Every structure is written in structure tokens, then in C-alpha cells.
Short mmCIF file of C-alpha atoms in Angstrom, two decimals:
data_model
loop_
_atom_site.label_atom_id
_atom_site.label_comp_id
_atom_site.label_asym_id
_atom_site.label_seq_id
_atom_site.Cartn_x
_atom_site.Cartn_y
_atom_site.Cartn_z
CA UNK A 78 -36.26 50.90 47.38
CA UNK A 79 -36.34 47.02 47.39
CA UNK A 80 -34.97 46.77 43.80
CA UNK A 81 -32.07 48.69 45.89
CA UNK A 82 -31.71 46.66 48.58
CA UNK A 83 -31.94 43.89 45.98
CA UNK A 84 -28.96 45.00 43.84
CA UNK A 85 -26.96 45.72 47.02
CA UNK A 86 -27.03 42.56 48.17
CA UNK A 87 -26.55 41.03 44.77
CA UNK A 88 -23.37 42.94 44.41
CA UNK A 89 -21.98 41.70 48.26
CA UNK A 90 -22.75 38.22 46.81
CA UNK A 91 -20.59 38.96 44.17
CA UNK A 92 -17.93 40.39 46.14
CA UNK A 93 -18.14 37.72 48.21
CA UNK A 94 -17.72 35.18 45.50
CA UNK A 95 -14.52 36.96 44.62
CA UNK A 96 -12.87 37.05 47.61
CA UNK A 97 -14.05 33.35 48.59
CA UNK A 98 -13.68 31.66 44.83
CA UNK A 99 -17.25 31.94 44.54
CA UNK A 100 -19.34 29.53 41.77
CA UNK A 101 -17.15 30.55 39.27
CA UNK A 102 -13.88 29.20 40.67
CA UNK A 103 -16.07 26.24 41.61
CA UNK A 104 -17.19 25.21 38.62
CA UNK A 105 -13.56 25.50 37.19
CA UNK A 106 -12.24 23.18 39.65
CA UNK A 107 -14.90 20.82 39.25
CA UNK A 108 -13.89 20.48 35.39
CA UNK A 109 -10.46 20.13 36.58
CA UNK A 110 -11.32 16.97 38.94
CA UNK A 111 -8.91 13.86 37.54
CA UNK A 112 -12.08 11.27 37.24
CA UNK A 113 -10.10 8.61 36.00
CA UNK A 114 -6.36 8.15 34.87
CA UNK A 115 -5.27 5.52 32.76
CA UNK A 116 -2.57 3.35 33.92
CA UNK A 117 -3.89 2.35 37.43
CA UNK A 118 -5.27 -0.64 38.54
CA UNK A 119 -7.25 1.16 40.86
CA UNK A 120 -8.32 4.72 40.68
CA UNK A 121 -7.09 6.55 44.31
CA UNK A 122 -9.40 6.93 47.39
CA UNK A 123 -8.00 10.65 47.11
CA UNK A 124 -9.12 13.01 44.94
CA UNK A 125 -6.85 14.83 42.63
CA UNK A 126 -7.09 17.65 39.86
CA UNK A 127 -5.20 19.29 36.49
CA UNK A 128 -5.66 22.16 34.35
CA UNK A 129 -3.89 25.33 33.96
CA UNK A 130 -3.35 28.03 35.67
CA UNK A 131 -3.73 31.91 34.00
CA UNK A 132 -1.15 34.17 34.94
CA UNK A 133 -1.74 36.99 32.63
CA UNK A 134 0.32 38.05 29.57
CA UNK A 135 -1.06 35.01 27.65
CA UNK A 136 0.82 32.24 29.89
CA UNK A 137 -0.82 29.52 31.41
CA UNK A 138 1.05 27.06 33.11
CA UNK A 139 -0.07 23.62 33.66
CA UNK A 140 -0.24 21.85 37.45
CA UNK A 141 -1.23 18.62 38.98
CA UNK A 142 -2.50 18.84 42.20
CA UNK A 143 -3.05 15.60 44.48
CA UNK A 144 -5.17 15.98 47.75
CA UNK A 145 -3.27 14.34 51.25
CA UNK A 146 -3.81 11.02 52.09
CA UNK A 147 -4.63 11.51 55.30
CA UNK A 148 -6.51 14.88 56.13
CA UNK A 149 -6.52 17.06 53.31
CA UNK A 150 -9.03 19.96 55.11
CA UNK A 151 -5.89 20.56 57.53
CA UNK A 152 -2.72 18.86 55.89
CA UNK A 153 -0.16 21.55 54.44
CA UNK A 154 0.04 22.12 50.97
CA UNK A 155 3.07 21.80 49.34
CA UNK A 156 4.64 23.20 46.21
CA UNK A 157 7.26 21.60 44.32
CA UNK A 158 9.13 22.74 41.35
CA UNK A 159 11.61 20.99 39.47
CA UNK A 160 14.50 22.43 37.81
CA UNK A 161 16.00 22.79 34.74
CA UNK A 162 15.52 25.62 33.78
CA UNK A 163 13.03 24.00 31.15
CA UNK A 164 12.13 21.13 32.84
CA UNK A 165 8.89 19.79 34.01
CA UNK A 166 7.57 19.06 37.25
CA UNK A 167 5.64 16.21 36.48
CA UNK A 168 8.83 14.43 36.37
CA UNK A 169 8.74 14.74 40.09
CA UNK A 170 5.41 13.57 40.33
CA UNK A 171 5.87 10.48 38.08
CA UNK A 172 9.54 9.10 38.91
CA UNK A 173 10.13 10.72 42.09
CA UNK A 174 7.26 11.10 45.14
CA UNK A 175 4.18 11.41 43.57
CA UNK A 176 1.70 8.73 44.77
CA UNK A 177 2.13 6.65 41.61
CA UNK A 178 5.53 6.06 39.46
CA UNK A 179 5.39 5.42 35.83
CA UNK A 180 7.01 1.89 34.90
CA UNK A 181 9.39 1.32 31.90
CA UNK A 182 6.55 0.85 29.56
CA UNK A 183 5.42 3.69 29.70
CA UNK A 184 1.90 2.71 29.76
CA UNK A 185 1.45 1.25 33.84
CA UNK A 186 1.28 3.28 36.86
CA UNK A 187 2.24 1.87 40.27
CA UNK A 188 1.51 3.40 43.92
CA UNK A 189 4.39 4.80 45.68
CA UNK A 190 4.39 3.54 49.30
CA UNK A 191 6.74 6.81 50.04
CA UNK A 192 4.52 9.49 48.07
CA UNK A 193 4.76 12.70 49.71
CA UNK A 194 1.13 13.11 49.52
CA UNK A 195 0.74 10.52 52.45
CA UNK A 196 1.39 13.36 55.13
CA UNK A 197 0.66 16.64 52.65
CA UNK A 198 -1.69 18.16 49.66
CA UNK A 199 1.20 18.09 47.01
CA UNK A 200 0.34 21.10 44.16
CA UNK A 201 2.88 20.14 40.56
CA UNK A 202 3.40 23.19 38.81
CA UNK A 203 5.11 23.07 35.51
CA UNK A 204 7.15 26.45 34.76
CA UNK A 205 7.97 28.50 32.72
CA UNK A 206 5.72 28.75 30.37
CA UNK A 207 6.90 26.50 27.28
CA UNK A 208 7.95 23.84 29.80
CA UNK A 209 5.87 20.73 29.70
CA UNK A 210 2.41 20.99 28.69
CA UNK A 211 2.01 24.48 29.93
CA UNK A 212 2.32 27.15 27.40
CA UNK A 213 1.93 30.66 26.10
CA UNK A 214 -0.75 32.35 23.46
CA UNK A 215 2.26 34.37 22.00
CA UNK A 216 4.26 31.02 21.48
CA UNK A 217 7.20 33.22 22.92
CA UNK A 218 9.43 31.45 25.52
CA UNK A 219 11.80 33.67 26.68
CA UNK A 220 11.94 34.91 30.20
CA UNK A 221 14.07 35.12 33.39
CA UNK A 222 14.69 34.45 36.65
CA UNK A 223 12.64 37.58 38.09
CA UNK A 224 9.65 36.83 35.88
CA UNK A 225 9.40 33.40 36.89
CA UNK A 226 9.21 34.22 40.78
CA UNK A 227 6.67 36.38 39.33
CA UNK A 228 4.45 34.12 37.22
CA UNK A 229 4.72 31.25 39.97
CA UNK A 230 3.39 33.76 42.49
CA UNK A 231 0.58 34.47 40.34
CA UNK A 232 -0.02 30.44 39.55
CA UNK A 233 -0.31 29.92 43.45
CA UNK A 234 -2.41 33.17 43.65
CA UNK A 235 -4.85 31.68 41.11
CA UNK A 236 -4.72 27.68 42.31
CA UNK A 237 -5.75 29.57 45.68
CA UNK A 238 -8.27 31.04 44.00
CA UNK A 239 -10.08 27.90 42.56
CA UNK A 240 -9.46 25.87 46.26
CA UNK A 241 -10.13 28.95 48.56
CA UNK A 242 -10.37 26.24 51.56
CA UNK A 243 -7.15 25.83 51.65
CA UNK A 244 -5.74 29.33 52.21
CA UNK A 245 -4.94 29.07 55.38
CA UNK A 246 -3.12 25.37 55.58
CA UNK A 247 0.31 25.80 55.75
CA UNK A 248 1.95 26.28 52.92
CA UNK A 249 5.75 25.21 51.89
CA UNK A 250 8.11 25.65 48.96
CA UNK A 251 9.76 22.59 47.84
CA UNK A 252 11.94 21.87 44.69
CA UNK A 253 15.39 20.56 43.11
CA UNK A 254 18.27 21.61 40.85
CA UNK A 255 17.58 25.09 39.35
CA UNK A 256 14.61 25.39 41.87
CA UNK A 257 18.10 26.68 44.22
CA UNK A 258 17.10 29.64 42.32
CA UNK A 259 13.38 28.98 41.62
CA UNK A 260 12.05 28.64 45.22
CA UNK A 261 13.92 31.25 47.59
CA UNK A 262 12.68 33.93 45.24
CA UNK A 263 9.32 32.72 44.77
CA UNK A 264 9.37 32.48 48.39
CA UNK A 265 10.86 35.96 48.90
CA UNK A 266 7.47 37.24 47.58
CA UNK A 267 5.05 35.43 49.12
CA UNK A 268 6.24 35.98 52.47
CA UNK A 269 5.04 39.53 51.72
CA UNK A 270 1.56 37.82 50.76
CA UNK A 271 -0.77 38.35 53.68
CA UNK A 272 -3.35 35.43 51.92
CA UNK A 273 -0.54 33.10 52.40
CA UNK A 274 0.45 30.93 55.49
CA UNK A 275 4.21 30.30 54.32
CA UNK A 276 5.62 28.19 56.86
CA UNK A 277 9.06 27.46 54.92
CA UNK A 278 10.90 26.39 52.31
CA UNK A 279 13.29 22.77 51.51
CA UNK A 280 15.55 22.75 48.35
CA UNK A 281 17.21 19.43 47.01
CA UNK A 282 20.08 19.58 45.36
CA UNK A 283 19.20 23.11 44.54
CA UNK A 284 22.01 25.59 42.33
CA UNK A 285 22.47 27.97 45.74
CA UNK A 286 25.36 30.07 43.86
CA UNK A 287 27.56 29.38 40.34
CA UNK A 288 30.49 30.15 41.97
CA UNK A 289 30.26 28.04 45.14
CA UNK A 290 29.04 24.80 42.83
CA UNK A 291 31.82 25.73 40.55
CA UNK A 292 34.71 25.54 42.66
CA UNK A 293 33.35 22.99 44.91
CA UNK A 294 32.63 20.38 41.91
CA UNK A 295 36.55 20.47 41.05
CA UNK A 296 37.03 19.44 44.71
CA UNK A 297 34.49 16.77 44.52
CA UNK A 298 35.76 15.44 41.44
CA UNK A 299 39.34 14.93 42.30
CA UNK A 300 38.65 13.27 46.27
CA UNK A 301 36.36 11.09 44.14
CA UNK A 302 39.53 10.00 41.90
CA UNK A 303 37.56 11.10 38.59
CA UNK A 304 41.51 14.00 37.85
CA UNK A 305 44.19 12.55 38.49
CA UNK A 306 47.62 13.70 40.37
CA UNK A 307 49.33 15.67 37.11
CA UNK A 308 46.07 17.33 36.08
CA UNK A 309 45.23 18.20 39.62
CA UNK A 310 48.66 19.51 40.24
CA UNK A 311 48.07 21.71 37.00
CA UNK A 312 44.50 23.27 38.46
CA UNK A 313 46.88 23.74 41.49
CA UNK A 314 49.47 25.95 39.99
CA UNK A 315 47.40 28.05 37.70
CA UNK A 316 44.12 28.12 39.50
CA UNK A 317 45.07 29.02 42.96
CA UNK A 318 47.02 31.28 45.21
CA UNK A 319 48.02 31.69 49.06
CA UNK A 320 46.04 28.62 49.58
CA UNK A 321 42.83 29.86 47.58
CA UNK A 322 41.59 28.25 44.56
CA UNK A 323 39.26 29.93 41.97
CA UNK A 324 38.17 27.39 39.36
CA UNK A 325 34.88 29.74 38.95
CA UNK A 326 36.48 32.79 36.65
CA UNK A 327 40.03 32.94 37.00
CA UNK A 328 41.02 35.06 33.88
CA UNK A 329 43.95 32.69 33.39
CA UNK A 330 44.43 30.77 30.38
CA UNK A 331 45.91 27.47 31.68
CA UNK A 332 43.39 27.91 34.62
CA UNK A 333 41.27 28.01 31.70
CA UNK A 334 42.29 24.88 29.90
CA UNK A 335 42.41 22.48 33.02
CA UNK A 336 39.33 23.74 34.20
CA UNK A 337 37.94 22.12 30.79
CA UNK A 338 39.64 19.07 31.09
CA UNK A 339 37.38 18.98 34.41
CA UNK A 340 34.95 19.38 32.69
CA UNK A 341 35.48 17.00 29.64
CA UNK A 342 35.70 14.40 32.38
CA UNK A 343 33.05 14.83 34.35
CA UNK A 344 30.15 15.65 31.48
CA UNK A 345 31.83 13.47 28.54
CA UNK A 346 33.41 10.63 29.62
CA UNK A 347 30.16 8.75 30.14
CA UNK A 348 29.82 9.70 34.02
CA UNK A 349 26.29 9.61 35.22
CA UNK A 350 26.57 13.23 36.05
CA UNK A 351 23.46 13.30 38.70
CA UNK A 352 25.11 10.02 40.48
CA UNK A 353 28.74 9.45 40.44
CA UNK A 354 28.12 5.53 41.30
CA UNK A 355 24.87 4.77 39.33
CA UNK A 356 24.88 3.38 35.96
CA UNK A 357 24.29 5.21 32.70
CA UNK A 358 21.28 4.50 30.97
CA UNK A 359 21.33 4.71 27.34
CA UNK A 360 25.34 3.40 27.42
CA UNK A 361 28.67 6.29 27.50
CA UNK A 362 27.93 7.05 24.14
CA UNK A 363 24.50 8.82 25.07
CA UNK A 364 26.64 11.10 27.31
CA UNK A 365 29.40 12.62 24.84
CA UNK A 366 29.18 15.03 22.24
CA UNK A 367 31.24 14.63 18.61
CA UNK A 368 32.81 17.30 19.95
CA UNK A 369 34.09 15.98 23.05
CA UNK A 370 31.81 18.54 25.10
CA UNK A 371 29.07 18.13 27.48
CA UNK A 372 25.67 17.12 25.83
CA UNK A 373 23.61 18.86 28.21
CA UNK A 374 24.62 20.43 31.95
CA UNK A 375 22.19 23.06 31.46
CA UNK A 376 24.49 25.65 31.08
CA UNK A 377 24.50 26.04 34.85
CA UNK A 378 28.47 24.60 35.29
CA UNK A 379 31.78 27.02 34.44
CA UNK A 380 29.97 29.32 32.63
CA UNK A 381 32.83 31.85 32.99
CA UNK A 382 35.21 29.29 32.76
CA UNK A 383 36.10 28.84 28.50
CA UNK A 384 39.40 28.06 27.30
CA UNK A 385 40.49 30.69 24.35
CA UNK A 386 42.19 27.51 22.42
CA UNK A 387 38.93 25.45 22.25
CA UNK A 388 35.79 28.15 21.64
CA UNK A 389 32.35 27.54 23.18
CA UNK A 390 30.73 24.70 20.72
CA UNK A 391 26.82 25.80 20.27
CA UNK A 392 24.51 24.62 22.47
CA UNK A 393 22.85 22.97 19.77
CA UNK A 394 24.33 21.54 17.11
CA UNK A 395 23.15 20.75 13.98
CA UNK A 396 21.85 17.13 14.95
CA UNK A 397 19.99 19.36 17.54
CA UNK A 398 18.24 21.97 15.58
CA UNK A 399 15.11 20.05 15.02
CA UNK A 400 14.59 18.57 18.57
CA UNK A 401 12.74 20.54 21.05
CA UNK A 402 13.50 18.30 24.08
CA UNK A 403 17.18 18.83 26.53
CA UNK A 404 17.35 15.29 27.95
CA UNK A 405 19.23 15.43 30.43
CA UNK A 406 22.90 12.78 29.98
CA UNK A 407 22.53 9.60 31.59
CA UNK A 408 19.05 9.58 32.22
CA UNK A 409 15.61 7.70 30.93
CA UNK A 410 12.73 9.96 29.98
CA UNK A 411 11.11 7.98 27.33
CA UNK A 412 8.43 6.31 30.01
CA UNK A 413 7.44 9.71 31.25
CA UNK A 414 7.19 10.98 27.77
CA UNK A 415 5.40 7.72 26.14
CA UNK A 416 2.97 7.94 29.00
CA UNK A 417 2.06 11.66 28.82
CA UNK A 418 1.45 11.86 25.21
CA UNK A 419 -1.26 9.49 25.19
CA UNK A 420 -3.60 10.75 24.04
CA UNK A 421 -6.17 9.01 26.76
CA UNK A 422 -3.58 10.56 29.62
CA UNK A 423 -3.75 14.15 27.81
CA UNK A 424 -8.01 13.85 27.86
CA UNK A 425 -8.02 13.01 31.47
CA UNK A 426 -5.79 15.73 32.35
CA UNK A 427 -7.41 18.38 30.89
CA UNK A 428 -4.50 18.98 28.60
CA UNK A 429 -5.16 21.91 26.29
CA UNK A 430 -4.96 21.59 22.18
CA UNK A 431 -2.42 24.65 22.24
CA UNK A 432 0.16 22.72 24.29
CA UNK A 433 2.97 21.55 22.80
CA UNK A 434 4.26 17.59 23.00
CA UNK A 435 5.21 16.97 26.41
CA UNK A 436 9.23 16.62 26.72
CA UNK A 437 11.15 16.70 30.45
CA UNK A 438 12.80 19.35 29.18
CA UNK A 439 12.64 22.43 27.26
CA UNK A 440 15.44 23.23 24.96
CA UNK A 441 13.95 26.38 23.58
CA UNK A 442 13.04 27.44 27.32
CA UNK A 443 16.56 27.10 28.18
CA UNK A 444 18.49 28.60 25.50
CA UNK A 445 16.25 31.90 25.95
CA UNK A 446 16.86 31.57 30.09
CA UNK A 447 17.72 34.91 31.80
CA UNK A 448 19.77 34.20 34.57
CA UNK A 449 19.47 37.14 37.02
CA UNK A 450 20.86 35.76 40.65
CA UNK A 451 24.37 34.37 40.76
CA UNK A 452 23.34 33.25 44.31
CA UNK A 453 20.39 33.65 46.47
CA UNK A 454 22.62 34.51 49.82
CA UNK A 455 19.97 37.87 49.86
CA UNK A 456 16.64 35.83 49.64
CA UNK A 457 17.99 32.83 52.18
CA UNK A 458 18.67 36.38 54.54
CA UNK A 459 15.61 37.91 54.32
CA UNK A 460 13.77 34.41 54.94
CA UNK A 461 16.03 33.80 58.04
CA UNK A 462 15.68 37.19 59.35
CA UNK A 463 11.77 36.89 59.99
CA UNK A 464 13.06 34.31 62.06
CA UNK A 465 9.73 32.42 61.66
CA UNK A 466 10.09 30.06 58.54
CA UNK A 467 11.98 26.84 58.02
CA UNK A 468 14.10 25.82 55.96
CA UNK A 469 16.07 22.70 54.71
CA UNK A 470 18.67 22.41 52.39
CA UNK A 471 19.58 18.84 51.35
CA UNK A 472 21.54 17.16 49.06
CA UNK A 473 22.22 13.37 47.79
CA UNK A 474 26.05 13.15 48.09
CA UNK A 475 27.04 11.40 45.06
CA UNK A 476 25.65 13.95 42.48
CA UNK A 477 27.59 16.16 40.76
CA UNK A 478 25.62 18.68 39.14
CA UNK A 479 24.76 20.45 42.29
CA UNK A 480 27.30 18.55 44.40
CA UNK A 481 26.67 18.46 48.03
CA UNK A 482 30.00 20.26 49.06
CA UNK A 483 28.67 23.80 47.48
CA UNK A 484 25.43 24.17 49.05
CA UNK A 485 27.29 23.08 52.61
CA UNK A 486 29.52 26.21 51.59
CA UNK A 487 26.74 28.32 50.69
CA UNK A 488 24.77 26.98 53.94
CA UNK A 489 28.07 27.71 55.77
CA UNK A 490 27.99 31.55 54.15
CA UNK A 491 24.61 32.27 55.71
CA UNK A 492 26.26 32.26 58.79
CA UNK A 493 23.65 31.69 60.98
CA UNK A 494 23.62 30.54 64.91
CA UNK A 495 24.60 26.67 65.55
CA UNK A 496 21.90 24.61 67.64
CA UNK A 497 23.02 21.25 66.84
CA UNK A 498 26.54 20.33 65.18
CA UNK A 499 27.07 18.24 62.66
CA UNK A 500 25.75 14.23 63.18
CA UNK A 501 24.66 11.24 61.61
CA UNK A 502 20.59 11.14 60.97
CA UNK A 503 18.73 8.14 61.30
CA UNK A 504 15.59 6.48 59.16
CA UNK A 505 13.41 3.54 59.37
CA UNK A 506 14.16 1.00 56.50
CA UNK A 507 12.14 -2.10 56.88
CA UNK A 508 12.17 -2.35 60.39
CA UNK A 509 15.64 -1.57 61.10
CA UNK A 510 17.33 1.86 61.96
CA UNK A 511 19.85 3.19 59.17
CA UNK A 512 21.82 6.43 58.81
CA UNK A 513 20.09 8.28 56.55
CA UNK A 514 23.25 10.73 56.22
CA UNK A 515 24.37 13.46 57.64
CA UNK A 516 22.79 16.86 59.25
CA UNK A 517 23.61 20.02 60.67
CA UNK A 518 21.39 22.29 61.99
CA UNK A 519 20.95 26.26 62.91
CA UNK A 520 18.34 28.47 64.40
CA UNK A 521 15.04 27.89 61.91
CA UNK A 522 17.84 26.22 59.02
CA UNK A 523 19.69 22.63 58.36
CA UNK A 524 21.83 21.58 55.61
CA UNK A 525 21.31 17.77 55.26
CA UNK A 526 23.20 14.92 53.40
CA UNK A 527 21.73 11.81 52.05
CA UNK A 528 24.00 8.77 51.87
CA UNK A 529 24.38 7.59 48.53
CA UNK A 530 21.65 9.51 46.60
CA UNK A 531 22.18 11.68 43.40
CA UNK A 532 20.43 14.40 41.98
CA UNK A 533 16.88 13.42 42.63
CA UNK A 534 16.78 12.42 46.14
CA UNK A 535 13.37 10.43 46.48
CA UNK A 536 13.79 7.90 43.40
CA UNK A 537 17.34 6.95 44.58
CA UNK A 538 16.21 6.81 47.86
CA UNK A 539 13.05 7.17 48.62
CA UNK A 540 12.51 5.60 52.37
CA UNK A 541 14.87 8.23 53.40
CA UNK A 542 13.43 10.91 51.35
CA UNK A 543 10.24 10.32 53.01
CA UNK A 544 11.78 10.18 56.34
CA UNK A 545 13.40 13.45 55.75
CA UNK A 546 10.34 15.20 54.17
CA UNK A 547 7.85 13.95 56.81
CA UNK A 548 10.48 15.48 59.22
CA UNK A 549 10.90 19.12 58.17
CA UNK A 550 7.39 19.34 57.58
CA UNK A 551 6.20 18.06 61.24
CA UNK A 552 9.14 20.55 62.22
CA UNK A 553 10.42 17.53 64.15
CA UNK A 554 14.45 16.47 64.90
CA UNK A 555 15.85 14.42 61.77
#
């Protein structure tokens, strides 16, 4: 009878462990602890883990979590996912608000007086699988948008798993560029996730709909004086009728062609596509093809928008067949990519043998990209209906490959009741008050502009980033 009683209680002990993360889950995390990362002067007063995350099917996807600076046991945690698709998260980490920036040699770390992590537990996840250092035991990297809600649902099931204590801090979904399509339909599941204390959701610069970015980027370009009267007169006569333009998929073969000389203009002529007034680093020359045609936008611009007279040119061409890495036009990812593949950084981070070199971006991820959702106007509904979630949609307003003007459209779309019209925000910036942008806000939403920023908000402006961020997650007027 004892040996009963015995075993009984042995098995609630195990049950227990389950539910709670029990020894096992502890033990894991404990082997996950950062103890000391290279680069830094001084090692943080906060503590701060990496590993990977097992989401079944063979995938395990890489994160970087970094406890709050202030009170971790009651801070929210937030997620944040960078875009892509195919690129890596860390890249937010390391050049954007993590709490240390990588410098141009790609060797020194430096503390980021703006980190997010000052106010919040900030969890990195790199996905897809095949994006960054996370990776798959099948060496197959081909999914879609559905799976990935999927997978990063599991990945926050199972980093809840090894820090059970933080179940019920608030969470909140956070990302950038292709995380427009990445975060409302993650979120659209775990709002349905009773172990989850979803609280809302913020998207930068996010892809909200092709068509709205589409036919707002033609806009942008020409009231930014990158057309030109006669070509803008062209787009005028074959693009649009009774006053309505549609630069998106028009089935019109001069549509066609001007819409390419839009795009020759804005992806090839040496633009820094992700800020309109920002220099390009690497020169013009690292931003045009041989064959006059975008290096890289992703594929996420005028995809049903090809003129019949000049045929698609492969994504890759044959100077790109060997490389595994989409770097983005006009941007610098060699001190990122110097510093995480040392092999010192890839020790302290726990960075498994099977995982590839670590690039921003995946080319093979993104050529084998499923893109299910044209727009996310369903998921943004269903997250506004519970009417208990916030959420922020923000853009810098000189980028142009998510341009502000489309996700104010999309925002628009939603339809949603108007609390406060459109105004001028305000931020701290070394003791002096400065507009920060613009905002406009509706019952549990806001679409907000920041003045002067590109494509990744906190690195071109980072005071106002953090003034933003601290903001919507304090659920406190901008």
C-alpha cells in the first residue's frame, strides 16, 4: 500500500514538473545561461540566455533572450521578429535595440542607452528555420506563411516551457518588414492560447498588404521627385481610370512598362531603398544589377506587375548561385556577420555544430517562401474585435520598402472608431522636447509616423524609438 502511495505521488511530481517546467526544463535553461560574451567591456548586471528552441518536425530555431533591466519577475516579455522573409532577428538585437550594438569591427560591443530591454524581458527569435543560426535536421528550407505562425507558436510554447515564471507577464508581439505578415498571424493564434497573457501587438514598417504598398510606393516616389513629369504622366494614362490608379496588377502592357521604370528607379539607381535620404553604404554600384534590375527587394514589391518586353531576370543569377546570403541593397552586414561567426561568440551562445554560417539573410529561405496572405485586414479584425489588445502600427517616413503611406491606407481600411485625430507626437531628446512625428489613434489601435527614419526605426532613430516603445507598452498617450 505505501509502495502505492509512493508511486502516486511520484507520478503528481512528475505531472507537476510538466506543467511547471519541472528539473528538466531547468537544467536546460541553466545550460542556456550567456556566462560571458565576448566583445564587452563589462559583462551585464542582467542575466541573459541562447539556445534553440524544438518545434517538432526536426526544426529548431535559435533565440536570444535578454532579462529587463529593471524588474524582470513582473516586466512584460516581448517578442520581436524581424523580417525578410529569411532574415535574422539578431540583426535587431545587434544594430537596432538590443542592449549592446555591434561596432564596425565587428569584434566590440557597446551598450545601447535606448535598449528596449530597459523597460521589458526582450525574447530574439530567429525564423524560419534555415534563417540565421537556427536550422532543420532535414536540411529542407521550404515553408510558408501558415507554417511559420505555426512553428513561432510552438517556439514561444517551448521558451515558456524552460522559463515557466514568466507565463503570466504580459506578453507582446513586436517586429518589422515581413513581420506585417509574421506577427498578426502569430498573434491570431495565441490569442486562442489560454497559457498566454497577450496584451498586443506593434509592427514597424511591417508589409500590411502587396497591393496597398504597391500602389502607395508609386505615390511616394513621385511627391519625393525620384519620376519625373513625362513618366508620371505615362503611369497616369495607362495605369488609372475615373480618378483610380492601379499600379498593383493592371493587366495593361504600358501600365506594365512604366510601372518598371518605377521600379528600375527606385531599386537600381543606387537609392538607399530603406531610407530615401541616407547614404548608400557599399557605393550605387552595390545597389544595381548587370541587368538593370533590383538586386534584392525581397520579392515583396510589384510582384504582379512584369512587363512582357523585358521577362522576369532570375532571382539569382549566376554570380549568385554559390552565395547563400540576400543582403539586403544599401546596407552593411559584414559587422554582424564577422562578429557572429566567431567562433568564441558561437561557444558562448550555445550555437549548435549543425547550424549553418550565420548570414542576415537567407537566400535559400526566401526563394522557397510561400506567401499565403496578400494582407492581414482578417487577423488585424479579429485582434480588434476582442476589443482587449493593443496595437501600434508605425512607420519611419523616408523608407520605401514598406513606405509609410500604405500601412496609413491599410490602417485607414480597418476602419475602426477615431479617439484622437491625427497630431504631432512629442519625445525627449537631450533635454529638449522634439516631434517625434506624427500619430493617429483609434479605439485599442494607432498608426504612427517617425520623422525622418527608414526601414529600421530604432538605429535611425533610436531616442524616439524608445520613446515610442516605452509608450505603447505602458499603454500611455504618445
Amino acid at each position: 500500500m505505501l509502495a502505492v502511495q509512493m508511486l502516486a505521488v511520484q507520478m503528481l511530481l512528475v505531472l507537476l514538473g510538466v506543467l511547471l517546467g519541472g528539473p528538466g526544463s531547468e537544467a536546460a535553461r541553466q545550460s542556456d545561461q550567456i556566462l560571458f560574451l565576448p566583445g564587452l567591456n563589462k559583462q551585464p548586471d542582467f542575466k541573459q540566455y541562447s539556445g534553440f528552441l524544438d518545434v517538432g518536425q526536426g526544426k529548431h530555431l535559435f533565440y536570444w533572450f535578454v532579462e529587463s533591466q529593471e524588474d524582470p519577475a513582473k516586466d512584460p516579455l516581448v517578442l520581436w521578429l524581424n523580417g525578410g522573409p529569411g532574415c535574422s532577428s539578431l540583426d535587431g538585437l545587434l544594430t537596432e535595440h538590443g542592449p549592446f550594438l555591434v561596432q564596425d569591427d565587428g569584434v566590440t560591443l557597446k551598450y545601447n542607452p535606448f535598449s528596449w530591454n530597459r523597460i521589458t524581458n526582450m525574447l530574439y527569435l530567429e525564423t524560419p528555420a534555415g534563417v540565421g543560426f537556427s536550422y532543420s535536421d532535414a536540411k529542407m528550407y521550404r515553408t510558408n506563411d501558415t507554417e511559420v505562425a505555426m512553428d513561432n507558436h510552438l517556439a514561444l510554447k517551448e521558451f515558456f516551457r524552460l522559463f515557466p515564471e514568466l507565463r503570466s507577464n504580459k506578453l507582446f508581439l513586436t517586429g518589422e518588414s515581413y513581420s506585417g505578415i509574421y506577427i498578426p498571424t502569430l498573434a491570431e493564434r495565441v490569442m486562442e492560447d489560454q497559457d498566454m497573457n497577450l496584451q498586443g501587438i506593434a509592427v514597424g514598417n511591417g508589409l500590411s498588404s502587396y497591393e496597398l504598398n504597391d500602389n502607395s510606393l508609386v505615390y511616394f516616389a513621385y511627391y519625393h521627385g525620384l519620376l519625373g513629369s513625362q513618366l508620371w504622366a505615362g503611369l497616369q494614362a495607362s495605369c488609372c481610370e475615373g480618378g483610380v490608379c492601379n499600379f498593383y496588377d493592371k493587366q495593361d502592357l504600358n501600365c506594365s512598362a512604366h510601372v518598371f521604370d518605377v521600379k528600375k528607379i527606385v531599386f537600381s539607381s543606387g537609392l538607399n531603398i530603406y531610407n530615401l535620404y541616407a547614404p548608400c553604404p557599399g557605393g550605387v554600384s552595390s545597389a544595381r544589377s548587370e541587368e538593370g534590375l533590383p538586386i534584392s527587394d525581397f520579392g515583396n514589391l510589384f510582384r504582379k506587375q512584369l512587363p512582357a518586353q523585358q521577362p522576369q531576370q532570375p532571382r539569382s543569377s549566376m554570380s549568385q548561385h554559390q552565395k547563400v546570403s540576400l543582403d539586403p541593397p544599401c546596407t552593411n552586414s559584414t559587422p554582424s556577420s564577422t562578429f557572429l561567426n566567431n567562433a568564441y561568440l558561437r561557444s558562448a551562445l550555445h550555437v549548435s555544430n549543425q547550424s549553418l554560417a550565420w548570414t542576415v539573410c537567407s537566400l535559400e529561405l526566401n526563394k522557397n517562401y510561400g506567401r499565403v496572405f496578400m494582407d492581414v485586414r482578417k487577423q488585424y479584425l479579429k485582434l480588434l474585435g476582442a476589443l482587449k489588445y493593443r496595437v501600434l502600427v508605425f512607420n519611419g517616413d523616408v523608407d520605401m520598402a514598406c513606405n509609410f503611406m500604405g500601412d496609413e491606407w491599410f490602417v485607414e481600411s480597418l476602419k475602426q472608431e477615431v479617439m484622437v485625430q491625427r497630431r504631432p507626437w512629442l519625445f525627449l531628446d537631450q533635454d529638449q522636447m522634439q516631434v517625434g512625428g506624427f500619430v493617429k489613434e483609434f479605439k485599442n489601435l494607432a498608426f504612427l509616423t517617425v520623422k525622418g527614419s527608414g526601414h529600421m526605426v530604432p538605429s535611425d532613430k533610436p531616442a524616439a524609438a524608445f520613446s515610442m516603445f516605452s509608450s505603447f507598452i505602458m499603454g500611455v498617450p504618445y
